Structure formats: structure tokens, C-alpha cells
């Protein structure tokens, strides 16, 4: 059975040594009173315990048993209810939530590391919590004070859970064409009707109530995305005194049968004139929902890192134990029948690829978390704005690049096991199945790429990119390791971005033809920045812990030598333009 | 529900127009009497019917029901038995088999196209047949006349089926350390004992008997791979008159629970002093088994193409039907709520990537089939030898590159569906699960890459590669489309190969550090050759069928503009050498 050990040493390295989290928190008043280095370490220690000892052991049994729909609703796998109780009692749902309503108000750069552990331990379990946390964020940012007071405390405490209800059978990416309706009632509430699909945690038996955030159209709404409103629709109505009232007209019609995340309930939800409450302005629901979506996008990105870390741990352990063939340079283990497969260069190539992508992703996630903390807590408005622009630029990269790398890493981790990776026993095939959804939901990775190149680079006139580049150049003045390849890759990214801005003026398809490869290119440059930052710290600290920092420097070297060159192909393919995509008529496909 | 249509037009294009199969067969005496263009077309038509109408409809139900182990043995899913009857009555198991024992003796270049259809329709079903065909090949090549006469007719007819029993719990890639034993008996037979795992079709209820080819060690065998012998071990003993006798001491201990190919029985097989018969020379079993392995390797490669084709068909159909958002250049379908997603450049990029890889693979598989036909049937020994060397060089490329591209294509096809690709309903997620094994079994793709670079290029002194390159240069004298990028990519492959030969003299890890990326590089160059050949035909035939040949030229253009540049990154990564792989101790992983 696979075993998960939270990578605490590396998390502390990133949090403390590379990004100096505690120093940042100390200068942000709201955070200064809540958290310091010791608190953060204690939280991560506790998180490591609960994820590895309580939640990880339910991962395989949850996959095998799956969720079921019964007369009373959806049943989660054995052990999930008890684990949820312990989890919620620990306050984990509201870890980064608003303290005014019971959240713990911890920094996002700490929360992302916790989320990584959670996903690494058990993707399905994690989703019940992740959706709730995102739901809280949207309510906190956009709902009335009365709704906040009624709903947030029980959501943050994990007594209730939240969902996001966007997709309909005919409307996924294109939310402008949804058909769900909301009829205003005399008391100021609404009757919400429609069918929503792919609703994670749409029903479950973990919590007493479920709070759905539902996109629907008002009777007089304009067509398209500017005619969508957001409603809070509880599974059970909430009385004025906070107690639970009657059941609302919300039901789970069926569960989807999926490739993976089988212990996560993916529901078809029917709203039949259910009572709901408007969140934010009428017809501005998409913007409000995007508060939640952006949060979810980073979280789902982290699913990619978590799965990759779990796969790496299993594969590295197996590679050190499995005896098969001899090293090319001669037997390393001559008293046994064969050498451990970690002697073989291709096995090392696979492990180092996983490692370089996962550790690079962990650093980048923590970095985006840091920008989120600055955007939220900095006293200076300009500093907040600058950080917010970085978040907007980097979130689609995080979501898509983490998860694409997550699949690559899980597939590599499965490959290290040979035939044993394809059978259930070792857990590697489940990781591949579970991570795959992260490239699809919360906006497919293709949509993330359009967001990055179309909105965050081209429509932005390259300003946010220029700010990111300026920061990298500033860092590079410290003469870090790998400075030259980092600056070269950055310069080429900037040139290409400028070329794409020009192309986009002439060719409406220029953005979509380049976007996915552009996002990957951006991701490799961002990881080069992360690896150079990590290598700089490792170089300066090497004597203190040669094993850890030496491995960090070696992994950085591997990244620059063998992974960053992937940008070469991406540049060439992007420069080919959109013409070759449009030579075939639809009928010729 | 997905629907499979055999790509007959494209298969005929490759078989007749690109590789002139019938002209080749006409000059090879053994084939001339058996097959011509009309026969080949009739066989493909019939194959299309049986695969799309009989076998494809069992694909999803087989996945859902899976195989089960019962008191009487392994039970295949509902419908498999009846389908097998029809399949075997059609003579499909022995399609390319030796006519002396009931095979149909059809050319391999035709058989590979049939195999593609079969895998596209139903991977699990295909495996029962593929293993039998390979088993026949090994028996035909190495067994005594008596064994051939006793076993081949019932195997070719599909009355019995065959397996290959290599892997043991501690021995997969490293067969030199197997523990299974064979004790000689007074009557010339052997008692075979041991446990074999991952045995495809180790038990099933499709056939009256199962013929296991088992690797085991004789009592006096030398250690390592040169002490392995091959034995034929039937499930039921065969009487002198050909009738079935008593059960042999062979049993299926359990079934593996796997990621995919769930309707294929993957068995733990126990041999407890089972009666077996030596095939070939004592201690030369590995070489004999490799006759079968090489056949299986091409076949398993074709699994990658078949799955990719099925995924492409589903995704292209969905992209033309699914309405979502508007084209960047303005609405294309203004009477509907949205445009079909095929208007979006990134959807086209995904489909064209699948198409270019799948059609390139189909051509390359047929080309390797052609070389196999020449190697087997040419009258001139030099011509046979030259073709055999090409087969040896190209088989590992085919196995690994087809299946790596198979996974990429199936993942892309799933991505085109968005969330609908992750649920069972549309069949896309099953294709991802089913194709994944093809990168692992019959020698992992990492092992294929070592075989290619270590044995077929470096140890060969680059001779087979030089012959392949000479052929490409000769073709390029006809001034085909894309001549220049083809020759450039070829020249760079040759330079790199020479550099690697030099590196390998100094550095024992040079081959393993480069091998997987080298195989991909080789594959992209080989596909460039295929696409240039296809484009040359398409250019000359364009006016006869502008839709078909125009699409072929456009797909070729896409390949050269957007996929061949992947070689740039591969070159850079390979040139980095092995050093960065060996900086970490095993304990640092």
C-alpha cells in the first residue's frame, strides 16, 4: 500500500528560506497578529499528521467503494463521515477564511501548502473541503451582511458544505447560454429552477446542510454572459434563529460514473423552484462567481502538484527497492540478484523530471499564494494592486501548468513501476485517474490558456508580464545560479509575447492557435525563475545540510539542462501561426 | 455511445497508393498466389464489418462487467464467447499465419491494418487473438514438426488460444533471474513448476484449450539470460489423436485488478509440475521467445494507433456537434445558440495533432509490415536481410512511439470533450485507461528505447540507420513536398546518433540517459518521412479527390509546422548528457 509523507522539509524551505513568509506576515498588520514562523510550522506539522494518518488511508478504499445514491441521498464511502468530523473539528475548512465569521485567517501561502498535502493524501476527500472554502470566499466577497452572518460560520466550521453550480448539459465553457431561471418573490427571495450537471459534492452525507451557489437568469436578463446572476440556494432552509428548516426543492438526480475521483460525488442537481437568495448585483453573477473560480483554479492547480508528489514518493521508494538488472557501469549490489532500478539512468530521468516539476510547482504555488496575501493584506494600495495583477496573470498558468505537469508526473510515476503500475495494488494508476480531471474542471486548461494569452497578456498590453519580467530581472542582479539561461528564456518569452500581440491585431485566431503552447512556455520560464531562486538559497546554505541543498542544486541543474529546453519546440510551433489549423473544413475532420 | 468506423479510405491510400502493396505481393511468389488488390480490399471490408458491428459493441459492456474468476475458471464478459465463435470462424486468428497449418498466409502489411481496426474496436478482445497469433509464430519458427502439427492448426483456427508466460513476481524486465523450473522426464517431456504473473489470457472461457509458452530453467542451466528455456505447456493435455486429454497441472491463481483492459484476463498462473515440451534448443528460450515478442511488439504498438483512431473519431464527431461559444472571427452558425467547437483554433490543434500522429503511425506501421513481408517472402537473400535489419531497427520505434502517441492522442481526445470526456458515457476515458498499458507491457517503452539506441544503433555501428537514411535520401530525390525539413531533420538525427556512439564509448550511462528522447526523435523523423511520402502522392492525385487529398496535404503541413519542431527540444535535452542524472545518491530521492 502506498504511504504518504508530507514533504515538510521542502515546504519549510520554500515558505521560510525562499519566500520569507514570516517576514512578510510581520509587516502585514492583519497577519502579524495571527501567525508567525512557529505557528506556521505547527500548522504544517498538524496538517501532515491529519493528511497522512487520517485522510490518506481512506484514499484507496474510497476509490474502490465509490459514492452511491440511495433513497436518503448520496452516501460517501466508509470512513469519510468520521474523517470529516475530525477534519472539521480541526478547523481546516476555514484555515484561510475570514476570522469575523469563524475562519482562522491564515495566509494563503501557508494554505496552499496544506492543500497540497490534502490532495496528495486523497483527491476525492479534498474536493468536499475545497469547494466549501471557495464558496465561502464568494459569499464573503459579494453577499449581503445578513447572508454572510447566516451562512459563513457553519460553512467555515465544516458543519455545512458548499458547491458551485455552473454547468448545464448544453452549457459548460459557454456559460452565457445557461437556461436556469430565477423568479423574484414578494419577500425578496427567488425561486430557482433548472438542471445543473457535474456538481462536485452536490449531495453527500458529511454535513447537515449544503449551500449551493447557482448561476441563473432573471426574467428580464439580457442574453449572454451579462445576463447571469448568482444565487445562494441551501439544501435545507435556514430559520431566522439559525436552525435548519424544511428541505428546499433541490435534489440530486443522479451520480456520474467517472474515470477517477470516485469518492467525490459528482451530481446532476435539479432545482425545482428552490428558494434562493441573490448574491451581489443582478446580472453580475459571473463576476461574483469568478471570485470563487479564481480561488478554485489555484486550488485545482495544487491538485496537480499533490498527485505528482504522491506519485513521486511511491515511485522513488519503489525504485530504491525493486531489484532488476545491473547498472550499466557494473553491479552496484553484487550480493543480491540484481541492482535496485534507481541505478538506471532512464529511471532517474523519470524521477528527476517528476521532482523538478513538482518542486518547481510547489515553489510557484507558494509564490502565487504570497502574491494573494499581499493583494489582500498589504496596507499600500499600489502594492495591493500590483500583487493583484500578478495573481491575475499567474493564476491560469498555475491551474493549467500544475495539472498538465501533474498528469505527466503521475504517468511517469506509473511507468517507473512497470506492470505493477497498471494494477490497483500500488496506487499509481489511481493517481493517474484522479489527477486527470484537474486538467478539465474549473475551466479546461485550454480555457486557462485563452485567459492567459488573450486577457492577461494581449488585452493587458503586456503590462502585467512586464512587471513579472522586471521582478525576475531585479532578482537576477543578485547573480543567482542559472542567471544566464533564465534571462535568455525570459527575453525570448517577451519577444514572443510582443510578436503575438502584433499577430492578434491582424488575425482573430492568433491567440487561440498559440495559447496552450504559450501557457506551457510561460510555465517553463516561471519555473526557471523558481529554480533559480531555490538554487540561490541552496548555494548559500549548502554547508549546513549538504544532502538537502545539494539535491536542490542538482535538481535545479537537471531542470535547466533537460526540461527548460522544451521551450525551443514551443517557440517554433507557436511561430508557425494559425494558418495550418484552418485548412480543413469541418467536414474533412 | 461511441461508434467506430474503420478508416478504410485511409488504409487503402496507405496500402495501395503510398506503399503499392499489390505490386510488391505480385513479385513475391508465395504471396502472389494468395492475394491481390481485390482480395486485400475484400478482407479489409470484411474486417471493418466484424470489428465495427460485432466486436466494438462489446467494448463498453466488457469494460463495465470485466472478467471474473469462478470455480470453473475465468469467465469473460457477456457476449465475448459468441463473438469469439464468429471471429474464429472467419479465420481472423490465422490471418497472417502459416498456410501449411491452416493459416491464411496474408501479408503482414494487410494484417497490421486489420489489427488496428481490432484494437480500435475493443482492446481487451483483441488481446486474446494477438497473443494467440504471436504464440503461433514462436511455435512455427522454433518448435519440432510434431509439436507444430499437434498445436498450430487448432491455434490458427481459434479453437485454442495461446499465451506468453515470462514475468514472475520478482522478474519482469530482468528475465535472467526467473525461478521457474523444468525437470526433464523419461519420455522427453518436462515437468514445469513456478508462478507467472501478468499473463494475458492465462485463463478464459473462449477456447477449449490454452497453450502456454513458458520460460523456465533446466536443472543444469547457467545463471542469467543464457540459461532460460522455452516450453509449451497446454492447459489440457493433447492425446496422440489430437483429442483433449486430462487437465494439466496449470491453474489461474487470481486475476489482477487493473486500470483498464478490464475484459482481458490478466492472470497469476501457477504451474505445479505441469507437463511441458521444449521448444527450440535448451537454454536458448529467450531468443525463441523474442520471435514472438517482436511480433507482439509491433502488434502492441498498433494498439496505440487503434485507440488513437477511435479517440479521434469520437472527438471529431463531438467537435462538429457540440455548440459552445462563438468563433473568434465572428459567428459561423448564427441561427443556433453557439458555434460548433470545431471553429475554435485550439480544438483544431488538438484534433490535427491526433490526426497527424495517427495517420503518420498508420503509414509507418504499414511500412514496417511491408519490410516484414519482404524479410519473409523475398527471393533474394540480400533483400530479405536488408529488410530484416530495417525491421529490427524500426520495431522498437513502432512499439514505443505508437503507444506514447496513443496516450497523447487519447488524452487530447478526452480533452476535446471537456467534462464529458471524464465520465464513462462517451467512451473517451476508457480509451485513455485501455491505451495506457500499451506503453508498459511487451517490454516497457523505456526498454524499447534501450533496444533501439543501445543495440540497433550503437552496437550496430549505425549501419541499419544508415540504410534507413539512404532510403529517405533516395526518396527525396523525387523532390517530394517537405523535402527540405525532412532532410534537415534526418541529418540532425544522424549527427546526433554519431555523437551518441562516441559518448557511449566513454560513458556507460550515455545510452540510457538519452534513449527515450532519442526514440522520440527517431519517431518524429520517421513520421516526417511518412508524411512526405503521403504528401507526394496526395499532391499528384489532388484533382481526383480534392477533399481527401487536400486534407492529407493540410495534415502534412500541420505535422511539419507544429509537430516536427518537437525534435528541437529533444536534441537539446539529449545533448545535455548523463551527468545531471547521477548527482543525487539513491538516498536523496
Short mmCIF file of C-alpha atoms in Angstrom, two decimals, chain B residues 140-477:
data_model
loop_
_atom_site.label_atom_id
_atom_site.label_comp_id
_atom_site.label_asym_id
_atom_site.label_seq_id
_atom_site.Cartn_x
_atom_site.Cartn_y
_atom_site.Cartn_z
CA UNK B 140 6.09 -22.18 -36.13
CA UNK B 141 9.62 -20.76 -36.00
CA UNK B 142 11.15 -22.90 -33.27
CA UNK B 143 9.12 -25.99 -32.33
CA UNK B 144 9.54 -29.51 -33.65
CA UNK B 145 7.44 -30.64 -36.59
CA UNK B 146 5.48 -32.87 -34.23
CA UNK B 147 4.58 -30.00 -31.93
CA UNK B 148 3.67 -27.80 -34.87
CA UNK B 149 1.38 -30.43 -36.30
CA UNK B 150 -0.25 -31.04 -32.91
CA UNK B 151 -0.79 -27.45 -31.88
CA UNK B 152 -0.76 -25.00 -34.74
CA UNK B 153 -3.98 -25.96 -36.56
CA UNK B 154 -6.20 -25.52 -33.50
CA UNK B 155 -4.41 -22.31 -32.59
CA UNK B 156 -4.72 -20.78 -36.04
CA UNK B 157 -8.37 -21.75 -36.18
CA UNK B 158 -9.06 -20.07 -32.85
CA UNK B 159 -10.30 -23.33 -31.36
CA UNK B 160 -7.46 -22.95 -28.85
CA UNK B 161 -5.63 -19.83 -27.75
CA UNK B 162 -2.05 -19.09 -26.74
CA UNK B 163 -0.29 -17.10 -24.04
CA UNK B 164 3.23 -15.98 -23.24
CA UNK B 165 4.37 -16.64 -19.67
CA UNK B 166 7.51 -14.64 -18.94
CA UNK B 167 7.08 -12.37 -15.93
CA UNK B 168 7.43 -13.57 -12.34
CA UNK B 169 6.77 -11.52 -9.23
CA UNK B 170 10.44 -10.59 -8.88
CA UNK B 171 11.38 -10.70 -12.56
CA UNK B 172 9.92 -8.51 -15.27
CA UNK B 173 12.41 -6.67 -17.46
CA UNK B 174 15.17 -8.82 -15.98
CA UNK B 175 14.20 -12.29 -17.19
CA UNK B 176 17.64 -13.65 -16.37
CA UNK B 177 16.58 -14.05 -12.74
CA UNK B 178 13.41 -16.12 -13.22
CA UNK B 179 12.91 -19.05 -10.87
CA UNK B 180 10.50 -21.29 -12.77
CA UNK B 181 11.99 -24.76 -13.22
CA UNK B 182 11.62 -27.53 -15.77
CA UNK B 183 12.57 -31.09 -14.80
CA UNK B 184 13.28 -33.50 -17.68
CA UNK B 185 11.14 -36.65 -17.73
CA UNK B 186 11.93 -40.07 -19.10
CA UNK B 187 9.56 -39.63 -22.05
CA UNK B 188 11.32 -36.48 -23.27
CA UNK B 189 8.76 -34.12 -21.77
CA UNK B 190 9.35 -31.82 -18.78
CA UNK B 191 7.63 -31.03 -15.52
CA UNK B 192 7.31 -27.24 -15.32
CA UNK B 193 6.88 -25.50 -11.97
CA UNK B 194 6.68 -21.88 -10.99
CA UNK B 195 4.49 -18.82 -10.70
CA UNK B 196 4.00 -16.43 -13.58
CA UNK B 197 2.20 -13.09 -13.29
CA UNK B 198 0.56 -10.63 -15.67
CA UNK B 199 -0.42 -13.46 -18.04
CA UNK B 200 -2.84 -12.09 -20.60
CA UNK B 201 -5.50 -14.68 -21.34
CA UNK B 202 -3.88 -17.07 -18.84
CA UNK B 203 -7.34 -18.47 -18.39
CA UNK B 204 -10.60 -17.72 -20.19
CA UNK B 205 -13.77 -19.42 -21.38
CA UNK B 206 -13.43 -18.62 -25.09
CA UNK B 207 -11.46 -21.67 -26.17
CA UNK B 208 -11.33 -25.38 -25.36
CA UNK B 209 -7.67 -25.32 -24.62
CA UNK B 210 -4.97 -22.79 -23.82
CA UNK B 211 -1.38 -23.22 -24.93
CA UNK B 212 1.11 -21.54 -22.66
CA UNK B 213 4.61 -20.67 -23.80
CA UNK B 214 6.58 -20.66 -20.59
CA UNK B 215 10.11 -19.54 -19.83
CA UNK B 216 11.78 -21.79 -17.23
CA UNK B 217 15.20 -23.05 -16.25
CA UNK B 218 16.56 -26.55 -16.71
CA UNK B 219 18.27 -28.09 -13.67
CA UNK B 220 21.76 -27.57 -15.06
CA UNK B 221 21.11 -24.20 -16.64
CA UNK B 222 23.72 -21.48 -16.42
CA UNK B 223 22.75 -18.35 -14.48
CA UNK B 224 21.30 -15.36 -16.27
CA UNK B 225 19.55 -14.93 -19.62
CA UNK B 226 21.60 -17.65 -21.28
CA UNK B 227 20.09 -20.27 -19.00
CA UNK B 228 16.45 -19.90 -19.96
CA UNK B 229 14.49 -22.42 -21.99
CA UNK B 230 11.09 -22.19 -23.61
CA UNK B 231 8.34 -24.76 -23.04
CA UNK B 232 4.95 -25.40 -24.49
CA UNK B 233 2.56 -26.18 -21.65
CA UNK B 234 -1.06 -26.89 -22.57
CA UNK B 235 -3.92 -26.28 -20.14
CA UNK B 236 -5.32 -29.64 -21.17
CA UNK B 237 -3.08 -32.40 -22.41
CA UNK B 238 -3.50 -33.38 -26.03
CA UNK B 239 -3.83 -37.04 -26.93
CA UNK B 240 -1.98 -38.62 -29.82
CA UNK B 241 -5.13 -38.48 -31.94
CA UNK B 242 -5.49 -34.74 -31.30
CA UNK B 243 -8.36 -35.08 -28.86
CA UNK B 244 -8.20 -33.38 -25.47
CA UNK B 245 -6.99 -35.42 -22.53
CA UNK B 246 -6.64 -34.73 -18.82
CA UNK B 247 -6.17 -31.31 -17.27
CA UNK B 248 -2.56 -30.33 -16.87
CA UNK B 249 -1.21 -29.03 -13.54
CA UNK B 250 -1.78 -25.42 -14.57
CA UNK B 251 -4.16 -23.10 -12.77
CA UNK B 252 -5.09 -19.48 -12.59
CA UNK B 253 -4.49 -18.34 -9.01
CA UNK B 254 -6.08 -14.93 -9.31
CA UNK B 255 -6.93 -12.04 -11.61
CA UNK B 256 -5.29 -8.62 -11.43
CA UNK B 257 -7.45 -5.56 -10.87
CA UNK B 258 -6.26 -3.07 -13.41
CA UNK B 259 -6.65 0.48 -14.66
CA UNK B 260 -8.10 -0.70 -17.97
CA UNK B 261 -8.40 -3.59 -20.46
CA UNK B 262 -10.79 -4.93 -17.88
CA UNK B 263 -12.29 -7.51 -20.19
CA UNK B 264 -8.86 -9.03 -20.74
CA UNK B 265 -8.00 -11.66 -18.16
CA UNK B 266 -4.63 -10.78 -16.60
CA UNK B 267 -3.80 -13.86 -14.59
CA UNK B 268 -1.46 -15.13 -11.95
CA UNK B 269 -0.62 -18.60 -13.28
CA UNK B 270 0.60 -21.47 -11.18
CA UNK B 271 2.49 -24.32 -12.82
CA UNK B 272 2.78 -27.25 -10.41
CA UNK B 273 4.82 -29.86 -12.21
CA UNK B 274 2.81 -29.32 -15.38
CA UNK B 275 3.72 -31.38 -18.43
CA UNK B 276 5.55 -29.29 -20.98
CA UNK B 277 7.54 -29.71 -24.16
CA UNK B 278 10.76 -27.97 -25.03
CA UNK B 279 10.62 -25.52 -27.90
CA UNK B 280 13.90 -24.98 -29.67
CA UNK B 281 17.27 -25.61 -28.04
CA UNK B 282 17.84 -25.88 -24.27
CA UNK B 283 18.94 -22.53 -22.78
CA UNK B 284 18.01 -20.72 -25.99
CA UNK B 285 14.48 -19.95 -24.92
CA UNK B 286 14.85 -16.22 -24.72
CA UNK B 287 15.84 -16.00 -28.37
CA UNK B 288 12.90 -18.18 -29.35
CA UNK B 289 10.53 -16.15 -27.25
CA UNK B 290 11.80 -13.00 -28.88
CA UNK B 291 10.44 -14.19 -32.20
CA UNK B 292 7.09 -13.84 -30.57
CA UNK B 293 8.00 -10.72 -28.64
CA UNK B 294 8.94 -8.81 -31.76
CA UNK B 295 5.69 -9.76 -33.39
CA UNK B 296 3.82 -8.75 -30.25
CA UNK B 297 5.72 -5.50 -30.03
CA UNK B 298 4.54 -4.33 -33.41
CA UNK B 299 1.05 -5.52 -32.56
CA UNK B 300 1.04 -3.69 -29.23
CA UNK B 301 2.32 -0.59 -30.98
CA UNK B 302 -0.71 -0.84 -33.20
CA UNK B 303 -2.88 -0.86 -30.09
CA UNK B 304 -1.69 2.72 -29.67
CA UNK B 305 -2.77 3.64 -33.18
CA UNK B 306 -6.12 1.87 -32.87
CA UNK B 307 -7.02 3.61 -29.62
CA UNK B 308 -5.90 6.94 -31.04
CA UNK B 309 -8.06 6.45 -34.13
CA UNK B 310 -11.10 5.60 -32.03
CA UNK B 311 -10.49 8.63 -29.84
CA UNK B 312 -10.03 10.87 -32.88
CA UNK B 313 -13.26 9.71 -34.47
CA UNK B 314 -15.24 10.36 -31.32
CA UNK B 315 -13.61 13.73 -30.71
CA UNK B 316 -14.00 14.96 -34.29
CA UNK B 317 -17.67 13.99 -34.30
CA UNK B 318 -18.25 15.68 -30.96
CA UNK B 319 -16.40 18.82 -32.07
CA UNK B 320 -18.69 19.14 -35.07
CA UNK B 321 -21.83 18.69 -32.96
CA UNK B 322 -21.14 20.36 -29.63
CA UNK B 323 -22.24 24.01 -29.69
CA UNK B 324 -20.27 26.28 -27.38
CA UNK B 325 -19.15 29.91 -27.74
CA UNK B 326 -18.55 31.76 -30.98
CA UNK B 327 -15.70 31.67 -33.46
CA UNK B 328 -13.06 34.35 -32.84
CA UNK B 329 -13.63 35.58 -36.38
CA UNK B 330 -17.40 36.00 -35.81
CA UNK B 331 -20.41 33.70 -35.52
CA UNK B 332 -20.37 30.84 -38.01
CA UNK B 333 -23.72 29.40 -37.06
CA UNK B 334 -25.82 32.39 -36.11
CA UNK B 335 -29.16 30.59 -36.23
CA UNK B 336 -28.05 28.45 -33.28
CA UNK B 337 -27.13 29.47 -29.74
CA UNK B 338 -23.43 28.91 -30.38
CA UNK B 339 -20.95 27.62 -32.94
CA UNK B 340 -19.72 24.03 -33.04
CA UNK B 341 -16.47 23.89 -31.13
CA UNK B 342 -14.57 22.86 -34.23
CA UNK B 343 -14.41 26.58 -35.09
CA UNK B 344 -12.00 27.15 -32.20
CA UNK B 345 -8.31 27.02 -33.11
CA UNK B 346 -7.28 25.09 -30.02
CA UNK B 347 -9.86 22.38 -30.68
CA UNK B 348 -8.49 22.11 -34.20
CA UNK B 349 -4.95 21.98 -32.85
CA UNK B 350 -5.91 19.02 -30.67
CA UNK B 351 -7.72 17.21 -33.50
CA UNK B 352 -4.95 17.84 -36.02
CA UNK B 353 -2.33 16.65 -33.56
CA UNK B 354 -4.27 13.41 -33.11
CA UNK B 355 -4.78 13.09 -36.83
CA UNK B 356 -1.20 13.77 -37.82
CA UNK B 357 0.13 11.31 -35.25
CA UNK B 358 -2.42 8.62 -36.06
CA UNK B 359 -2.16 8.78 -39.84
CA UNK B 360 1.61 9.03 -39.59
CA UNK B 361 1.57 5.97 -37.36
CA UNK B 362 -0.73 4.06 -39.68
CA UNK B 363 1.63 4.67 -42.57
CA UNK B 364 4.67 3.70 -40.52
CA UNK B 365 3.01 0.51 -39.25
CA UNK B 366 2.14 -0.47 -42.80
CA UNK B 367 5.69 0.34 -43.85
CA UNK B 368 7.12 -1.91 -41.12
CA UNK B 369 4.62 -4.56 -42.22
CA UNK B 370 5.96 -4.22 -45.75
CA UNK B 371 9.52 -4.72 -44.50
CA UNK B 372 8.35 -7.83 -42.61
CA UNK B 373 6.78 -9.18 -45.79
CA UNK B 374 9.98 -8.59 -47.74
CA UNK B 375 12.06 -10.14 -44.95
CA UNK B 376 9.87 -13.25 -45.03
CA UNK B 377 9.00 -13.69 -48.69
CA UNK B 378 11.64 -12.05 -50.91
CA UNK B 379 13.51 -14.48 -53.13
CA UNK B 380 16.79 -12.65 -52.85
CA UNK B 381 18.64 -13.30 -49.58
CA UNK B 382 20.25 -9.87 -49.55
CA UNK B 383 16.87 -8.23 -49.93
CA UNK B 384 15.50 -10.34 -47.10
CA UNK B 385 18.45 -9.46 -44.86
CA UNK B 386 18.23 -5.78 -45.58
CA UNK B 387 14.53 -5.78 -44.76
CA UNK B 388 15.14 -7.80 -41.59
CA UNK B 389 17.65 -5.22 -40.42
CA UNK B 390 15.11 -2.48 -41.05
CA UNK B 391 12.52 -4.43 -39.05
CA UNK B 392 14.97 -4.83 -36.17
CA UNK B 393 15.71 -1.10 -36.21
CA UNK B 394 12.14 0.09 -36.57
CA UNK B 395 10.21 -2.33 -34.33
CA UNK B 396 11.15 -0.66 -31.02
CA UNK B 397 10.31 2.72 -32.54
CA UNK B 398 6.95 1.40 -33.66
CA UNK B 399 6.10 -0.16 -30.31
CA UNK B 400 7.06 2.80 -28.16
CA UNK B 401 6.33 5.77 -30.39
CA UNK B 402 2.92 4.47 -31.45
CA UNK B 403 1.89 3.88 -27.87
CA UNK B 404 3.30 7.12 -26.46
CA UNK B 405 1.44 8.93 -29.22
CA UNK B 406 -1.54 6.74 -28.44
CA UNK B 407 -1.69 8.07 -24.90
CA UNK B 408 -1.18 11.65 -26.05
CA UNK B 409 -3.94 11.29 -28.63
CA UNK B 410 -6.38 9.63 -26.25
CA UNK B 411 -5.75 12.33 -23.63
CA UNK B 412 -6.31 15.01 -26.27
CA UNK B 413 -9.47 13.30 -27.48
CA UNK B 414 -10.72 13.23 -23.91
CA UNK B 415 -9.85 16.91 -23.51
CA UNK B 416 -11.94 17.87 -26.57
CA UNK B 417 -14.97 16.57 -24.67
CA UNK B 418 -14.31 18.71 -21.59
CA UNK B 419 -16.10 17.30 -18.54
CA UNK B 420 -17.94 14.84 -20.76
CA UNK B 421 -14.60 13.20 -21.52
CA UNK B 422 -14.09 12.28 -17.88
CA UNK B 423 -17.33 10.37 -17.43
CA UNK B 424 -17.90 6.91 -18.79
CA UNK B 425 -20.75 7.77 -21.08
CA UNK B 426 -18.77 8.89 -24.13
CA UNK B 427 -16.12 6.20 -24.02
CA UNK B 428 -13.17 8.59 -24.08
CA UNK B 429 -11.95 7.83 -20.58
CA UNK B 430 -11.93 4.10 -21.28
CA UNK B 431 -9.65 4.66 -24.25
CA UNK B 432 -7.17 6.50 -22.02
CA UNK B 433 -7.25 3.66 -19.49
CA UNK B 434 -7.01 0.96 -22.14
CA UNK B 435 -4.20 2.52 -24.17
CA UNK B 436 -2.01 3.19 -21.12
CA UNK B 437 -0.98 -0.45 -20.73
CA UNK B 438 0.49 -0.48 -24.22
CA UNK B 439 3.35 1.73 -23.05
CA UNK B 440 4.14 -0.81 -20.35
CA UNK B 441 3.67 -4.38 -21.49
CA UNK B 442 5.67 -6.39 -24.02
CA UNK B 443 8.76 -4.50 -22.83
CA UNK B 444 8.23 -1.04 -21.39
CA UNK B 445 8.81 1.86 -23.73
CA UNK B 446 11.98 2.59 -21.78
CA UNK B 447 13.22 -0.90 -22.68
CA UNK B 448 12.29 -0.36 -26.33
CA UNK B 449 14.35 2.81 -26.28
CA UNK B 450 17.39 0.97 -24.85
CA UNK B 451 16.96 -1.68 -27.52
CA UNK B 452 16.82 0.98 -30.24
CA UNK B 453 19.74 3.11 -29.18
CA UNK B 454 21.89 0.50 -27.45
CA UNK B 455 21.52 -2.49 -29.75
CA UNK B 456 20.08 -1.27 -33.01
CA UNK B 457 22.08 1.93 -33.38
CA UNK B 458 25.22 1.97 -31.20
CA UNK B 459 26.06 -1.75 -31.16
CA UNK B 460 25.17 -1.91 -34.84
CA UNK B 461 27.64 0.87 -35.59
CA UNK B 462 24.84 2.86 -37.15
CA UNK B 463 24.62 0.60 -40.21
CA UNK B 464 20.88 -0.05 -40.14
CA UNK B 465 20.28 3.64 -39.50
CA UNK B 466 22.49 4.50 -42.48
CA UNK B 467 20.42 2.18 -44.68
CA UNK B 468 17.20 3.80 -43.48
CA UNK B 469 18.68 7.26 -44.10
CA UNK B 470 19.84 6.23 -47.56
CA UNK B 471 16.33 5.17 -48.40
CA UNK B 472 14.95 8.53 -47.27
CA UNK B 473 17.57 10.39 -49.31
CA UNK B 474 16.77 8.29 -52.34
CA UNK B 475 13.09 9.07 -51.95
CA UNK B 476 13.86 12.76 -51.52
CA UNK B 477 15.45 12.85 -54.97
#
